[in-house]
Amino acid sequence: MKFALCAAETIVFWLLIPLTIISTGSPLSLPIAFLGWVVVAFGVFLAFYSSLIMLFDGGGAPYYFYAPKKLVISGPYRFLRHPLYLAYLLFLAGLLISNWSLVGLYLLFGIGLLIVFYVFIFEERKLMENFEKFREYAKKVPAFIPLP
């Protein structure tokens, strides 16, 4: 059951929502579309890299049922607390840049708001409960946007 829920989450977020953006959009000029696909590629790379770091350094995966057993503060987690959410929003933004869609804009904005609310209402509280050092880490490292 846990695996099925994780698979469903992956299918919805990484396949159905992107296909909705692409299918409701209008392709833009080649240079703009290329820029969008570069952003998509960076988002996918960041998601994959962040997931690997979570697996190898945290002993878990980016799913509720397979959460890491240790606080992950290496790799992209050195620069921001939630690189996977940034990666996903970059992925969607890149699709939107390459394939303009009003539906996609609504999805990006709505999902972005849901992510922010979810992180600050639920996930960060859970991280504070599970990891003693999270509070200190959160004071030093920004949530979504890496700062100099």
Short mmCIF file of C-alpha atoms in Angstrom, two decimals:
data_model
loop_
_atom_site.label_atom_id
_atom_site.label_comp_id
_atom_site.label_asym_id
_atom_site.label_seq_id
_atom_site.Cartn_x
_atom_site.Cartn_y
_atom_site.Cartn_z
CA MET A 1 0.00 0.00 0.00
CA LYS A 2 2.81 2.42 0.91
CA PHE A 3 4.58 1.76 -2.37
CA ALA A 4 1.35 2.27 -4.32
CA LEU A 5 0.78 5.66 -2.66
CA CYS A 6 4.36 6.71 -3.45
CA ALA A 7 3.96 5.56 -7.05
CA ALA A 8 0.67 7.47 -7.35
CA GLU A 9 2.32 10.62 -5.97
CA THR A 10 5.15 10.31 -8.49
CA ILE A 11 2.75 9.76 -11.39
CA VAL A 12 0.57 12.74 -10.47
CA PHE A 13 3.38 15.21 -9.81
CA TRP A 14 5.98 14.15 -12.37
CA LEU A 15 3.71 12.95 -15.20
CA LEU A 16 0.05 14.06 -15.07
CA ILE A 17 0.59 17.69 -13.99
CA PRO A 18 3.42 18.23 -16.52
CA LEU A 19 1.36 16.61 -19.29
CA THR A 20 -1.51 18.95 -18.41
CA ILE A 21 0.78 21.97 -18.79
CA ILE A 22 2.14 20.69 -22.10
CA SER A 23 -1.23 19.64 -23.53
CA THR A 24 -2.96 22.93 -22.68
CA GLY A 25 -0.09 25.14 -23.80
CA SER A 26 1.16 26.77 -26.95
CA PRO A 27 4.79 26.26 -27.92
CA LEU A 28 6.80 29.47 -27.90
CA SER A 29 9.65 30.55 -30.15
CA LEU A 30 12.66 28.24 -30.27
CA PRO A 31 15.03 30.38 -28.14
CA ILE A 32 12.41 30.78 -25.40
CA ALA A 33 11.42 27.11 -25.60
CA PHE A 34 15.10 26.15 -25.34
CA LEU A 35 15.47 28.30 -22.22
CA GLY A 36 12.43 26.56 -20.75
CA TRP A 37 13.90 23.12 -21.43
CA VAL A 38 17.18 24.18 -19.80
CA VAL A 39 15.19 25.14 -16.68
CA VAL A 40 13.33 21.79 -16.87
CA ALA A 41 16.64 19.91 -17.12
CA PHE A 42 18.08 21.80 -14.15
CA GLY A 43 14.95 21.07 -12.10
CA VAL A 44 15.12 17.36 -12.94
CA PHE A 45 18.85 17.25 -12.17
CA LEU A 46 18.37 19.02 -8.82
CA ALA A 47 15.50 16.68 -7.89
CA PHE A 48 17.50 13.58 -8.79
CA TYR A 49 20.66 14.79 -7.04
CA SER A 50 18.72 15.85 -3.92
CA SER A 51 16.95 12.48 -3.82
CA LEU A 52 20.26 10.61 -4.07
CA ILE A 53 21.76 12.68 -1.26
CA MET A 54 18.65 12.00 0.84
CA LEU A 55 18.98 8.28 0.14
CA PHE A 56 22.70 7.93 0.82
CA ASP A 57 23.15 10.48 3.62
CA GLY A 58 19.72 10.30 5.23
CA GLY A 59 18.78 6.68 4.70
CA GLY A 60 15.40 7.50 3.20
CA ALA A 61 13.52 8.83 0.21
CA PRO A 62 11.41 11.91 -0.52
CA TYR A 63 8.18 10.19 0.45
CA TYR A 64 6.25 10.39 3.70
CA PHE A 65 6.41 6.63 4.29
CA TYR A 66 10.13 6.40 3.54
CA ALA A 67 11.35 9.59 5.21
CA PRO A 68 15.07 9.87 5.98
CA LYS A 69 16.27 8.54 9.31
CA LYS A 70 18.96 11.21 9.67
CA LEU A 71 18.88 14.97 9.07
CA VAL A 72 20.35 15.64 5.63
CA ILE A 73 22.55 18.76 5.49
CA SER A 74 24.96 17.88 2.67
CA GLY A 75 24.83 18.38 -1.09
CA PRO A 76 22.16 20.90 -2.07
CA TYR A 77 20.82 20.75 1.50
CA ARG A 78 23.85 22.86 2.50
CA PHE A 79 22.33 25.79 0.61
CA LEU A 80 18.60 25.34 1.15
CA ARG A 81 16.41 23.19 3.37
CA HIS A 82 13.99 22.03 0.69
CA PRO A 83 15.83 21.61 -2.63
CA LEU A 84 13.32 19.04 -3.88
CA TYR A 85 10.47 21.54 -3.75
CA LEU A 86 12.56 24.16 -5.53
CA ALA A 87 13.52 21.53 -8.11
CA TYR A 88 9.89 20.65 -8.76
CA LEU A 89 8.84 24.29 -9.10
CA LEU A 90 11.74 24.90 -11.51
CA PHE A 91 10.63 21.84 -13.49
CA LEU A 92 7.08 23.20 -13.80
CA ALA A 93 8.28 26.75 -14.50
CA GLY A 94 10.51 25.45 -17.29
CA LEU A 95 7.57 23.62 -18.86
CA LEU A 96 5.55 26.81 -18.62
CA ILE A 97 8.36 28.88 -20.19
CA SER A 98 8.70 26.48 -23.11
CA ASN A 99 4.99 25.87 -23.58
CA TRP A 100 2.91 28.84 -22.39
CA SER A 101 -0.37 27.84 -20.76
CA LEU A 102 -2.77 29.76 -18.55
CA VAL A 103 -3.75 26.44 -16.96
CA GLY A 104 -0.04 25.82 -16.36
CA LEU A 105 0.33 29.23 -14.74
CA TYR A 106 -2.56 28.44 -12.38
CA LEU A 107 -1.06 25.03 -11.62
CA LEU A 108 2.39 26.50 -10.94
CA PHE A 109 0.98 29.22 -8.68
CA GLY A 110 -1.40 26.85 -6.88
CA ILE A 111 1.14 24.10 -6.37
CA GLY A 112 3.71 26.68 -5.26
CA LEU A 113 1.33 27.99 -2.60
CA LEU A 114 0.44 24.48 -1.47
CA ILE A 115 4.12 23.59 -1.15
CA VAL A 116 4.85 26.68 0.94
CA PHE A 117 1.88 26.05 3.25
CA TYR A 118 2.68 22.34 3.53
CA VAL A 119 6.33 22.96 4.34
CA PHE A 120 5.77 25.61 6.97
CA ILE A 121 2.64 24.14 8.58
CA PHE A 122 3.47 20.43 8.53
CA GLU A 123 6.88 19.38 7.28
CA GLU A 124 9.12 21.73 9.26
CA ARG A 125 7.26 20.91 12.49
CA LYS A 126 7.77 17.23 11.81
CA LEU A 127 11.47 17.81 11.08
CA MET A 128 11.83 19.68 14.39
CA GLU A 129 10.18 16.77 16.22
CA ASN A 130 12.31 14.14 14.49
CA PHE A 131 15.69 15.87 14.42
CA GLU A 132 17.11 17.74 17.37
CA LYS A 133 19.50 19.77 15.18
CA PHE A 134 16.87 20.92 12.69
CA ARG A 135 16.04 24.15 14.55
CA GLU A 136 19.70 25.23 14.45
CA TYR A 137 19.97 24.18 10.80
CA ALA A 138 16.81 26.16 9.93
CA LYS A 139 18.28 29.33 11.45
CA LYS A 140 21.34 29.09 9.17
CA VAL A 141 19.94 27.74 5.90
CA PRO A 142 17.09 29.33 3.89
CA ALA A 143 14.04 27.24 3.02
CA PHE A 144 13.72 27.59 -0.77
CA ILE A 145 16.00 30.25 -2.23
CA PRO A 146 19.76 29.99 -1.70
CA LEU A 147 21.18 33.29 -0.49
CA PRO A 148 24.79 34.47 -0.77
#
